[in-house]
Short mmCIF file of C-alpha atoms in Angstrom, two decimals:
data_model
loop_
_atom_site.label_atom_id
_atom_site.label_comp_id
_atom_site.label_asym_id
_atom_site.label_seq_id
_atom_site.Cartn_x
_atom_site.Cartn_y
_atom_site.Cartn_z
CA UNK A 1 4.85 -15.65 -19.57
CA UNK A 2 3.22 -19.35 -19.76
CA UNK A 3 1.38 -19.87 -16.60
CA UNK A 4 2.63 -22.42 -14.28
CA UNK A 5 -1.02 -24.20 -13.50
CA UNK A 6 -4.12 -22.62 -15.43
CA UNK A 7 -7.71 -23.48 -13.42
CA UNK A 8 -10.82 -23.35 -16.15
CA UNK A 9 -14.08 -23.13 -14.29
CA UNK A 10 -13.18 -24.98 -10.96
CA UNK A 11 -16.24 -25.96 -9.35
CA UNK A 12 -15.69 -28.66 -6.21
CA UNK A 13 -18.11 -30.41 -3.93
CA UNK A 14 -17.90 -31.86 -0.23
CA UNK A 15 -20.83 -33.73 -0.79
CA UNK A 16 -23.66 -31.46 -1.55
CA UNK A 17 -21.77 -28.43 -0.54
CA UNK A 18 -19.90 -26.38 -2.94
CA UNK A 19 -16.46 -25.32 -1.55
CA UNK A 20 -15.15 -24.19 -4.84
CA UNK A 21 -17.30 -21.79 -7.20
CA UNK A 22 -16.44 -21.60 -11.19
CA UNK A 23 -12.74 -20.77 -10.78
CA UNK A 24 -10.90 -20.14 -13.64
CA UNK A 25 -7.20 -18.30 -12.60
CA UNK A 26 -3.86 -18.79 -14.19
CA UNK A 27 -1.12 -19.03 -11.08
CA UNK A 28 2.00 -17.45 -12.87
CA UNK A 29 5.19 -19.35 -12.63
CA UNK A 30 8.54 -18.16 -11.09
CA UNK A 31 6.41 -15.66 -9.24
CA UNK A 32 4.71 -15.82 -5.54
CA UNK A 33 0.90 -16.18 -5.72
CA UNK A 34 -0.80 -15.31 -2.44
CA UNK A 35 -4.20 -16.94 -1.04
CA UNK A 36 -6.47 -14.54 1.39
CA UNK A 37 -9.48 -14.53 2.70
CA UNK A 38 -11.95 -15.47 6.10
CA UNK A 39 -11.81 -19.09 7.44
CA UNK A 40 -13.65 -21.43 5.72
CA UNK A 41 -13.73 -19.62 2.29
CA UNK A 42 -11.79 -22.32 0.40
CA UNK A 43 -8.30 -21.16 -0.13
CA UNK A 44 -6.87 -24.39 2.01
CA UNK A 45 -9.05 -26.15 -0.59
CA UNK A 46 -8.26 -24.55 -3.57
CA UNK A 47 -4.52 -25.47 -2.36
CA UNK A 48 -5.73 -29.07 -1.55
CA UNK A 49 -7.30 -29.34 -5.00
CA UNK A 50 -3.84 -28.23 -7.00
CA UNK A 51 -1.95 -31.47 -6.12
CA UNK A 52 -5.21 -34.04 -5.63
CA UNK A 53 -4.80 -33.88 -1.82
CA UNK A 54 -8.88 -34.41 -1.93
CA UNK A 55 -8.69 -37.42 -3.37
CA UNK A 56 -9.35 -39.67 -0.67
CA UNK A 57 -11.95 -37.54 1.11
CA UNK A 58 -14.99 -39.31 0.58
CA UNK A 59 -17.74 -37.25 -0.81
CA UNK A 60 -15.59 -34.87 -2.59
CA UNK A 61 -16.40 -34.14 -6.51
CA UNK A 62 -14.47 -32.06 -8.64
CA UNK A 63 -16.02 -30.24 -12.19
CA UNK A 64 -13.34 -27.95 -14.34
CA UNK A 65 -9.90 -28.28 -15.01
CA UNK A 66 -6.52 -27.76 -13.96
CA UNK A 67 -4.12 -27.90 -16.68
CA UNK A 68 -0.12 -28.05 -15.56
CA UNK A 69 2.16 -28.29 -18.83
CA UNK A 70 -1.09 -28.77 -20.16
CA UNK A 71 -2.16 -31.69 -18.80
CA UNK A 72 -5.55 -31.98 -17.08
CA UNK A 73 -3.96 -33.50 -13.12
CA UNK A 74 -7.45 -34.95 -12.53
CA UNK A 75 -7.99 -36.92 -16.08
CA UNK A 76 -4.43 -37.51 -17.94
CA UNK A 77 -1.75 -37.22 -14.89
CA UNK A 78 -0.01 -40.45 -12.60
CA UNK A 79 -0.34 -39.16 -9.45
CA UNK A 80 2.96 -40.07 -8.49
CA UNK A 81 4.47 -37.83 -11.74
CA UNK A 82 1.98 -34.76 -9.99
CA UNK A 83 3.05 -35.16 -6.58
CA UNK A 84 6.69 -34.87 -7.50
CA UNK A 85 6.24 -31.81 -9.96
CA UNK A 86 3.92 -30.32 -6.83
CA UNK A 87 5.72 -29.85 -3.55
CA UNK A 88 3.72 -29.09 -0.25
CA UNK A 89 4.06 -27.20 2.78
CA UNK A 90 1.75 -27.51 5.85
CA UNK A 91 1.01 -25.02 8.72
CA UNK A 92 2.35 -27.22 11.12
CA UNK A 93 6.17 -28.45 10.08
CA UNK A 94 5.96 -32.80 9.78
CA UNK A 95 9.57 -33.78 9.09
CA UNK A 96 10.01 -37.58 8.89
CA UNK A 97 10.80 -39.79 12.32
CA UNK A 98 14.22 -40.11 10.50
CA UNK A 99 17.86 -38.37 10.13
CA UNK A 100 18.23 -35.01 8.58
CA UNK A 101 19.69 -36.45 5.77
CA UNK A 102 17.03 -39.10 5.25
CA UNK A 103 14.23 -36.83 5.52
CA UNK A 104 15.70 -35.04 2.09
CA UNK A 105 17.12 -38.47 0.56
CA UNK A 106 13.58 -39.89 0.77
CA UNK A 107 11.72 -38.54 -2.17
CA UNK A 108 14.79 -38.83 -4.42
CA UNK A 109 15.11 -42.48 -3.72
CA UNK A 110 11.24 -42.89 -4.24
CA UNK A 111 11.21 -41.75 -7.66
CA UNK A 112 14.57 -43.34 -8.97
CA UNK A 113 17.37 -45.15 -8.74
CA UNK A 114 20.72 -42.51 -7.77
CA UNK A 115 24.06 -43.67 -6.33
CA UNK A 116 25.42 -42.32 -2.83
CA UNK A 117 27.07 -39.95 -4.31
CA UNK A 118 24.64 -38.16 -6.18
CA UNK A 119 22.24 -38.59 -2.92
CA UNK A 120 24.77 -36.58 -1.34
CA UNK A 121 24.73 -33.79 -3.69
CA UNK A 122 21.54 -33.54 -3.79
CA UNK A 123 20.83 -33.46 0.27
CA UNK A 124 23.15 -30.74 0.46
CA UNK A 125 22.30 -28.38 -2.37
CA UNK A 126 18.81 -28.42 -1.06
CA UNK A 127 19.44 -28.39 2.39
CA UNK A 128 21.63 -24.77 0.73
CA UNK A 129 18.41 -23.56 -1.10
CA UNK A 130 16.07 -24.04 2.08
CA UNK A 131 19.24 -21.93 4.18
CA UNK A 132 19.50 -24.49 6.75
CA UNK A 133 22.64 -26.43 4.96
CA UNK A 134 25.22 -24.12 7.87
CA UNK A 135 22.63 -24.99 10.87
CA UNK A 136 22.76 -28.99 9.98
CA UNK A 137 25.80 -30.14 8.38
CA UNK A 138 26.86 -31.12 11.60
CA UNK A 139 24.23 -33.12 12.36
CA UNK A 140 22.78 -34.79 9.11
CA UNK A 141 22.49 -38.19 11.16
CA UNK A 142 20.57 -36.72 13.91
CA UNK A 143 16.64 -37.15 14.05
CA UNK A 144 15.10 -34.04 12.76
CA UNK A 145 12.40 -33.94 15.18
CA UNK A 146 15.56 -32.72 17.06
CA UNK A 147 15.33 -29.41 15.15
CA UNK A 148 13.87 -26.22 16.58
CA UNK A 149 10.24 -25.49 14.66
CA UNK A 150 11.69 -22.97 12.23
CA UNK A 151 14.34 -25.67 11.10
CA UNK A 152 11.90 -28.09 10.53
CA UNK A 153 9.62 -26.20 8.37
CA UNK A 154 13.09 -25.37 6.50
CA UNK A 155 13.60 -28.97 6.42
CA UNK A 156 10.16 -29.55 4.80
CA UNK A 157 10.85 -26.90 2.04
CA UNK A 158 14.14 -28.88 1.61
CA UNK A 159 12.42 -31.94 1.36
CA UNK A 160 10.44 -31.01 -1.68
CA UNK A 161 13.24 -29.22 -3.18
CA UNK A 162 15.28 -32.09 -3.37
CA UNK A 163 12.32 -33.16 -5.87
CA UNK A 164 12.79 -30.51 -7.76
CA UNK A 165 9.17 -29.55 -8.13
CA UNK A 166 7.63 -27.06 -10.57
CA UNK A 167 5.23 -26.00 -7.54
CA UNK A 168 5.65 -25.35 -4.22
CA UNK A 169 2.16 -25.14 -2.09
CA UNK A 170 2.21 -23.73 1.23
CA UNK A 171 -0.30 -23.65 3.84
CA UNK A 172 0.17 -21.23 6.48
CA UNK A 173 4.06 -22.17 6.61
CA UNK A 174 4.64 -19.77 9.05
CA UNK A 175 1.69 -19.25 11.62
CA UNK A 176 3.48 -21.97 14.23
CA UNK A 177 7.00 -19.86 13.97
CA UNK A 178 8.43 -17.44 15.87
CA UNK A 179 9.24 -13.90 14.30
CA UNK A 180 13.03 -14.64 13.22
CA UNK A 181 11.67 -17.77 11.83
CA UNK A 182 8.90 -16.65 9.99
CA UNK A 183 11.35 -13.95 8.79
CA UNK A 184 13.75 -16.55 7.76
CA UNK A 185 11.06 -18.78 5.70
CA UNK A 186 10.05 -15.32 3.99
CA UNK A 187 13.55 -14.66 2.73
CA UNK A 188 13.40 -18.37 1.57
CA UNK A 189 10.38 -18.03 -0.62
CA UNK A 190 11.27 -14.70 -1.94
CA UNK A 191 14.59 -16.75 -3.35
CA UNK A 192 13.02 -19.64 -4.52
CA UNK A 193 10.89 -17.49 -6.88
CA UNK A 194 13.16 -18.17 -9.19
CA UNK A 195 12.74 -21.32 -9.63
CA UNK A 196 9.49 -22.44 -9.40
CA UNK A 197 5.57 -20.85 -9.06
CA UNK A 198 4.90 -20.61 -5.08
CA UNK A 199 1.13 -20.66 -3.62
CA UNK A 200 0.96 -19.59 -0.37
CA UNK A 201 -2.22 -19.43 1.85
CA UNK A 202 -1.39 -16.86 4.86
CA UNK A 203 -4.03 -15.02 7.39
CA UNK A 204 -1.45 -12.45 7.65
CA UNK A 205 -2.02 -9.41 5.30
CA UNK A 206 1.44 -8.29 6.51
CA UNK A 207 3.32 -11.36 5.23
CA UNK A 208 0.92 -11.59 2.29
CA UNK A 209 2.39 -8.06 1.25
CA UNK A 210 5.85 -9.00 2.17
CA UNK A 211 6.45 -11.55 -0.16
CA UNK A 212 3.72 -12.08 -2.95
CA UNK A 213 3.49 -10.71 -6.23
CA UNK A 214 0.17 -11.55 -6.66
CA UNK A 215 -2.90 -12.22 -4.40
CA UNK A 216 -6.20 -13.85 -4.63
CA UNK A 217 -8.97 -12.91 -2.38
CA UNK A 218 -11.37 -16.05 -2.07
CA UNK A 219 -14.61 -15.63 -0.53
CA UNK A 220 -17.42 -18.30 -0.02
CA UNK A 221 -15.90 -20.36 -2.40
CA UNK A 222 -15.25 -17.86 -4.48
CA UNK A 223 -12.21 -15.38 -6.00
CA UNK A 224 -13.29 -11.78 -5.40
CA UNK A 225 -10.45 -10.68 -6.66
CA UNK A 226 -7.43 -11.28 -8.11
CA UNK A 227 -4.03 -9.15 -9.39
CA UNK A 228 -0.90 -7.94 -8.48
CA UNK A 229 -0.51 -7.56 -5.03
CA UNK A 230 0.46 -3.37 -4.71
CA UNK A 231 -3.01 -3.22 -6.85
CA UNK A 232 -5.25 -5.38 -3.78
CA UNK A 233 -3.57 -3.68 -1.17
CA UNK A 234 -2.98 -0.27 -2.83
CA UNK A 235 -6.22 -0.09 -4.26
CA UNK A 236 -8.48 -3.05 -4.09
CA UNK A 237 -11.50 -2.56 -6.99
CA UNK A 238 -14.47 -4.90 -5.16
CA UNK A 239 -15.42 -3.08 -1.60
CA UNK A 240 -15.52 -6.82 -0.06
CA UNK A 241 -11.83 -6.43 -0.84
CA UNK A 242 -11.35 -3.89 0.52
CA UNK A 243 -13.50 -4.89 4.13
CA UNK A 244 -11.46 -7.78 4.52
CA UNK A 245 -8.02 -6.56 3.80
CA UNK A 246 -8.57 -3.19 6.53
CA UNK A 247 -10.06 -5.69 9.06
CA UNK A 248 -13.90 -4.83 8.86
CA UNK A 249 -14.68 -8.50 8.69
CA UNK A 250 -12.99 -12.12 8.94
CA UNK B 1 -17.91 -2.90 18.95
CA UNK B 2 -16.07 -3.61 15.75
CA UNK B 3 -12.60 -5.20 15.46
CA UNK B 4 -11.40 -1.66 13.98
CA UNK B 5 -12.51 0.57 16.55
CA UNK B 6 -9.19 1.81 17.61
CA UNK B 7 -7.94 2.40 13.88
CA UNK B 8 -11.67 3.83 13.29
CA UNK B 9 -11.16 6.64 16.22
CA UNK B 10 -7.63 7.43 15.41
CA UNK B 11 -9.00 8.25 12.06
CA UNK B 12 -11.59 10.34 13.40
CA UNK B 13 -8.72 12.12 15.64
CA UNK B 14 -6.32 12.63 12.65
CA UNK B 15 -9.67 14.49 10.60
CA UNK B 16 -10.16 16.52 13.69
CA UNK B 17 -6.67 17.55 13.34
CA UNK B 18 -6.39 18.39 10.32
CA UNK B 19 -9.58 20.28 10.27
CA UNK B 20 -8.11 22.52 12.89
CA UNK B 21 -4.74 23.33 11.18
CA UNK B 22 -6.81 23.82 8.32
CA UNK B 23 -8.74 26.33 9.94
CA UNK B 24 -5.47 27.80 11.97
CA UNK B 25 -4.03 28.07 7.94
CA UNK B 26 -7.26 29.98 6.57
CA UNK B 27 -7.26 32.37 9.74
CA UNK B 28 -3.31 33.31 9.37
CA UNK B 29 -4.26 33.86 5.90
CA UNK B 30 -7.15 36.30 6.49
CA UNK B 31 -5.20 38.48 9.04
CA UNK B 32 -2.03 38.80 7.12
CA UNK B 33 -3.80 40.29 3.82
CA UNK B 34 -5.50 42.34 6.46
CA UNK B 35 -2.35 43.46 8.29
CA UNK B 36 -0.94 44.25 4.29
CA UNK B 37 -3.89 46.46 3.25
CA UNK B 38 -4.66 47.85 6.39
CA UNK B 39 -1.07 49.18 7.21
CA UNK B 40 -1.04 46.37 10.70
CA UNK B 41 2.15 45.39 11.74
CA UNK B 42 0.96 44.23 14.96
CA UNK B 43 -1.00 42.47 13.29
CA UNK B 44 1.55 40.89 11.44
CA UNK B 45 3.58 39.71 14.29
CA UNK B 46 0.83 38.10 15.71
CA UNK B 47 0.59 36.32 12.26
CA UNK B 48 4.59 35.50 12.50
CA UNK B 49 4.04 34.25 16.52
CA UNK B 50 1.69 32.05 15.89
CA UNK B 51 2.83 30.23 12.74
CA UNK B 52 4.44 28.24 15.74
CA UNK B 53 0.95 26.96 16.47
CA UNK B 54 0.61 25.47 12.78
CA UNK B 55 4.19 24.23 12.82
CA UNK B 56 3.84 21.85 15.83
CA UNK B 57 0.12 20.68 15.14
CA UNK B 58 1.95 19.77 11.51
CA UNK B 59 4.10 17.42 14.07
CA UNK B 60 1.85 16.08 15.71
CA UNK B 61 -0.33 15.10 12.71
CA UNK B 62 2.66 13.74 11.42
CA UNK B 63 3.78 11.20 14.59
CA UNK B 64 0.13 10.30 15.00
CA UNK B 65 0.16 9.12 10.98
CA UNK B 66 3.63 7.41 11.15
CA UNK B 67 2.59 5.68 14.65
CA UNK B 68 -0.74 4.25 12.96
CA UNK B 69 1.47 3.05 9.71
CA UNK B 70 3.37 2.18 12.23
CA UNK B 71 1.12 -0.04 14.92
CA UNK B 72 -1.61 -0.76 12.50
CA UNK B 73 -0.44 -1.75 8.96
CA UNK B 74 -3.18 -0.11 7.45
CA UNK B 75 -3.71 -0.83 3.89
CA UNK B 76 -6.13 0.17 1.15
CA UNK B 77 -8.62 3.06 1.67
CA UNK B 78 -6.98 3.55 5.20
CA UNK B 79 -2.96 3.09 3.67
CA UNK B 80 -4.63 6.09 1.26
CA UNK B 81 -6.23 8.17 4.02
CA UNK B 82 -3.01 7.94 6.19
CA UNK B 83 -0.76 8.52 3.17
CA UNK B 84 -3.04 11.51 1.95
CA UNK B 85 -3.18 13.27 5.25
CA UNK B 86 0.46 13.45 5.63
CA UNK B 87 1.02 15.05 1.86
CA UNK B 88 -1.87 17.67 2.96
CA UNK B 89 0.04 19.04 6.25
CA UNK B 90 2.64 19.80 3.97
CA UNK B 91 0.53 21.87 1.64
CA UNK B 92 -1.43 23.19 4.27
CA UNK B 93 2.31 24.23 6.04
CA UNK B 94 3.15 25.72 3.11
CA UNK B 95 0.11 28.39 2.96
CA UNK B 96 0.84 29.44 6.25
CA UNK B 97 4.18 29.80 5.69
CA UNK B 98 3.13 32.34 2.67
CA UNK B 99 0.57 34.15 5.25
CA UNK B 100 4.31 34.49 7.26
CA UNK B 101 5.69 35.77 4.03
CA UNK B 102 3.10 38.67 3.47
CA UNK B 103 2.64 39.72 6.84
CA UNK B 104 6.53 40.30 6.43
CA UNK B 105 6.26 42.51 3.80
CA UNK B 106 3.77 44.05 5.65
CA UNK B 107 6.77 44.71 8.48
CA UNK B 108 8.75 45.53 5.29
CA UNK B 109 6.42 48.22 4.83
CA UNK B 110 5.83 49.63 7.71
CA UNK B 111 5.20 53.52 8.02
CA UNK B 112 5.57 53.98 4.22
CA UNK B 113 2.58 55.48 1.99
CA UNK B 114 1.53 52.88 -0.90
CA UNK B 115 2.61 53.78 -4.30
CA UNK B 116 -0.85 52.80 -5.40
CA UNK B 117 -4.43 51.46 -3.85
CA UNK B 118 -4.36 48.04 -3.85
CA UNK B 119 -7.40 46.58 -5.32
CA UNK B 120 -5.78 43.47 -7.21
CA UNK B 121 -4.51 41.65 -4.62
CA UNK B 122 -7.43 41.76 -2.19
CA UNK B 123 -9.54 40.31 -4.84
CA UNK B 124 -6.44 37.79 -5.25
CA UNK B 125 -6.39 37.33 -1.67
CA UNK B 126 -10.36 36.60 -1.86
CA UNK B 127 -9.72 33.76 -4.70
CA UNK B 128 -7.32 32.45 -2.61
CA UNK B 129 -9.27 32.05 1.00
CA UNK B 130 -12.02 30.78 -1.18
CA UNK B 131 -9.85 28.32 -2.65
CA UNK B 132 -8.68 27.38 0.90
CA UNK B 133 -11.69 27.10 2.20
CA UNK B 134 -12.83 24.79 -1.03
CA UNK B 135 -9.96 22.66 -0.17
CA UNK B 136 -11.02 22.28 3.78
CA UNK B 137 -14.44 21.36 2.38
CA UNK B 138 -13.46 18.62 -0.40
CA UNK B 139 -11.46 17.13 2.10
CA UNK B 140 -14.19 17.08 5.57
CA UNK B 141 -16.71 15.92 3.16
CA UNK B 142 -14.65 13.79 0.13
CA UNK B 143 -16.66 15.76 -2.43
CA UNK B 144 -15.03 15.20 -5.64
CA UNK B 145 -17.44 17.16 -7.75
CA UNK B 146 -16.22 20.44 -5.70
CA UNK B 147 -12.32 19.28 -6.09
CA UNK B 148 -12.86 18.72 -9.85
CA UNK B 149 -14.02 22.59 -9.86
CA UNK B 150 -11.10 24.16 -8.22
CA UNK B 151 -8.90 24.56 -11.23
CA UNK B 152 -11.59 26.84 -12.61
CA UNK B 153 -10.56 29.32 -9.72
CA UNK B 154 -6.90 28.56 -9.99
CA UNK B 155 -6.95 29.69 -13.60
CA UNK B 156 -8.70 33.08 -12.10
CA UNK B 157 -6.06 33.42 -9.85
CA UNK B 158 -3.12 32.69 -12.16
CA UNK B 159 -5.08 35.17 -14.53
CA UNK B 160 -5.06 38.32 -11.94
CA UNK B 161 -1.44 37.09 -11.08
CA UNK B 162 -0.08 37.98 -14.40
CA UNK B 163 -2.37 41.24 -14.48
CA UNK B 164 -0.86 42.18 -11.30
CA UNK B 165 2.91 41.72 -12.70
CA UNK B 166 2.35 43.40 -15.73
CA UNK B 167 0.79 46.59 -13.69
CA UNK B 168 3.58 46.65 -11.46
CA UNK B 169 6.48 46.19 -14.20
CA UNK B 170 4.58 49.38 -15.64
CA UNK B 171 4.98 51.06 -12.49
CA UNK B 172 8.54 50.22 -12.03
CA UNK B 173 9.62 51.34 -15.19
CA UNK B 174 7.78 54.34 -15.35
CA UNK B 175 9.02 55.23 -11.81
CA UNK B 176 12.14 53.47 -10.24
CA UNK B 177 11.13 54.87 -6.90
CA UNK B 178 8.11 52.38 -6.81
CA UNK B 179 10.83 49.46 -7.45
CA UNK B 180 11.22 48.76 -3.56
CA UNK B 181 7.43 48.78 -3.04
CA UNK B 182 6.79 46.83 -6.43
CA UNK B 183 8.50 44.25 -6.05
CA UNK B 184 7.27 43.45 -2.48
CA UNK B 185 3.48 43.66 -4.28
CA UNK B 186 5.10 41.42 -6.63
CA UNK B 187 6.11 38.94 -4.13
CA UNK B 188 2.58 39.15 -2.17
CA UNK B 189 0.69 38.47 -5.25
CA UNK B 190 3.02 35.37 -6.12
CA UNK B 191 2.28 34.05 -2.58
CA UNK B 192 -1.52 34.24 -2.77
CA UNK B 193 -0.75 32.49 -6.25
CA UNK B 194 1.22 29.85 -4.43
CA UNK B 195 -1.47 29.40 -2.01
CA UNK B 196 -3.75 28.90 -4.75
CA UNK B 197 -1.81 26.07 -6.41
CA UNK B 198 -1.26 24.25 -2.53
CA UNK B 199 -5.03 24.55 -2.76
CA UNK B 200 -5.54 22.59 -5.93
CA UNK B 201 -2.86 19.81 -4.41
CA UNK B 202 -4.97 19.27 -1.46
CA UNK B 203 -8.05 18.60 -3.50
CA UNK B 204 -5.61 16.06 -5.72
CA UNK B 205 -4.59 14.58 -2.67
CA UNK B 206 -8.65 13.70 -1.79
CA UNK B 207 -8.66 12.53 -5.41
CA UNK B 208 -6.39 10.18 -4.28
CA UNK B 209 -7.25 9.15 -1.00
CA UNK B 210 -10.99 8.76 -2.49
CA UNK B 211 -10.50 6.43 -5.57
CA UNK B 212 -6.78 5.34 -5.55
CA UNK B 213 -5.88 7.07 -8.79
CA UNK B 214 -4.30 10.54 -9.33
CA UNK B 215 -5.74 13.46 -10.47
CA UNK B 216 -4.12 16.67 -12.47
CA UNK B 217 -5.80 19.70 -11.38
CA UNK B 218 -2.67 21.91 -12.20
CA UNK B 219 -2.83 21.96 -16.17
#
């Protein structure tokens, strides 16, 4: 299968120190690609780097490349154009100060012109892929920072749905919910596998085994290792692996 | 103190177990190919009491491994040691339930003359401790190099096996008196073969729990 983003020797700087050492992976699309590792060994980055969320730090540098459809994002990509094929997720859920219903209608209506109607279908057949259509249908004119934690990070994934992204980064979607919601948001990305790549940075092994199919182990900046997910946690090849993932260190 | 200390001890604990059903396993063993040769049925009760022993430690080996998969999601080299320990009980269960099996033919027997010396299935018996012992070993210590050598004896012990049912069809069909007695000697020698081959799992099973890939020690 064509890879959904291929990264060739990824080096990347915050000023003179290097976050990011000579990684070269191939995330797999349709398929859940999980980050681990310590804090502070890069995966946030790494995440931060695939949709040019760095850009405005100042001191940041960037060697490699990261080719999506075979495109280099940092050299030969409108950011806009990235940013709409790239959906993101944050730890902590950030719906709009808006409606419901404006929170999804937002990015549609950024990127081009679409009558009501359309709008509509759109809101609601994303609000049905992020499983939160039956919890807000009543209230798409309410404020969403009405919505209980869970629902918002729901709302989020809805938002970039409604995109229709070919990515979907997520950073620690689920360490601010609550058991049922976590479980919830789990389901979710195990359904939208099927329609896009998903990246997912989690400090839970648990979850990472859950719902990935593959995992990356980063490590000062670095990929330890990286394969199918039964393989790292079954039996992990690199002993630093291995340390991490049974709790000996980080 | 390390962050694993609990999962570290528990591990510990769940060796220590093991180590004594292993030694419970090797001991019900040892008495029950004594009780057969040396004509001890009281002997062989006490072998068929105390299976009870090795039956409930299997239990409790087993709760302790499903409340650590249980409390402590333990992956990797731990997932494997967990995993490995609960496949070994069952082996290990299964010898003793063969010691069981001879020292009932050693009931079976009782008061009645031998239709011949037995010399084959002491030596059998000898392969087999050794092999159980072997097993013990490879796991306490996680020496590969010994569990890579234990086919060696199992093909010694499958060897004498078919000796011993080849001199006992000769007996039966030279004599169908023997046929009663035969066919329990025939049924002893298969268990000590059994035990062999739960012997040669256990030392798979370290395979396992050592390197994450499975090993064939049977062909």
């Amino acid at each position: 299968m064509k890879p959904a983003i291929t990264i060739k020797n990824l080096n990347f700087y915050y000023r003179q120190v290097m976050a990011l050492k000579n990684i070269s992976i191939d995330i797999p699309a349709n398929r859940v690609t999980a980050l681990i590792g310590p804090s502070g060994c890069g995966k946030s980055t790494f995440l931060r780097v695939l949709n040019r969320m760095n850009d405005l730090i100042e001191g940041t540098r960037i060697e490699g490349k990261i080719l999506f459809n075979d495109t280099n994002i940092y050299k030969d990509m409108d950011l806009m154009k990235l940013r709409k094929k790239v959906g993101m997720v944050f730890q902590k859920p950030n719906p709009f100060p808006m409606s419901v219903y404006n929170n999804i209608a937002y990015g549609p209506r950024l990127h081009r012109k679409i009558s009501d109607k359309e709008l509509d279908g759109i809101v609601e057949k994303s609000l049905k892929s992020a499983s939160l259509w039956d919890e807000v249908r009543d209230r798409m004119e309410s404020s969403a920072l009405g919505l209980s934690g869970g629902q918002q990070q729901r709302l989020c994934i809805a938002r970039c749905l409604a995109v229709q992204p070919e990515v979907l980064l997520m950073d620690e979607p689920t360490s601010a919910l609550d058991p049922v919601s976590t479980a919830k948001i789990e389901e979710l990305v195990k359904d939208l596998r099927d329609k896009f790549a998903i990246i997912i940075v989690t400090h839970n092994m648990q979850q990472a085994g859950r719902i990935s199919d593959y995992t990356a182990f980063f490590l000062n900046g670095e990929i330890v290792e990286y394969g199918a997910t039964r393989e790292i946690f079954h039996r992990p090849v690199d002993k630093r692996t291995e340390d991490y993932i049974t709790g000996r260190f980080g | 103190m390390g962050p694993r200390r609990y999962l570290d001890n528990e591990l510990i604990g769940l060796n220590r177990m093991l180590k004594r059903m292993g030694f419970l396993v090797e001991e019900a063993i040892d008495r029950s190919i004594r009780s057969l040769v040396e004509h001890e049925s009281a002997l062989a009760r006490e072998v068929i009491a105390d299976d009870d022993l090795i039956d409930d430690l299997e239990l409790e080996i087993e709760e302790k491994c499903i409340n650590l998969i249980a409390t402590q999601q333990p992956l990797a080299g731990d997932l494997r040691k967990i995993f490995t320990a609960l496949r070994i009980i069952t082996d290990l269960e299964r010898m003793a339930d063969h010691a069981v099996d001879i020292a009932k033919v050693t009931i079976r027997l009782e008061g009645q003359q031998y239709i011949k010396p037995l010399i084959d299935i002491p030596r059998m018996a000898m392969l087999a401790r050794g092999m159980v012992e072997d097993c013990l070993n490879v796991y306490m210590d996680r020496d590969l190099e010994l569990a890579s050598s234990i086919n060696k004896k199992d093909d010694e012990i499958d060897a004498l096996y078919k000796q011993v049912f080849r001199e006992l069809l000769v007996y039966m069909m030279e004599s169908p008196r023997t046929i009663d007695q035969a066919t329990q000697f025939l049924m002893v020698s298969r268990f000590l073969e059994r035990i062999g081959d739960h012997a040669t799992n256990v030392c798979e099973w370290v395979v396992y729990s050592v390197t994450g890939k499975r090993a064939n020690f049977n062909e």
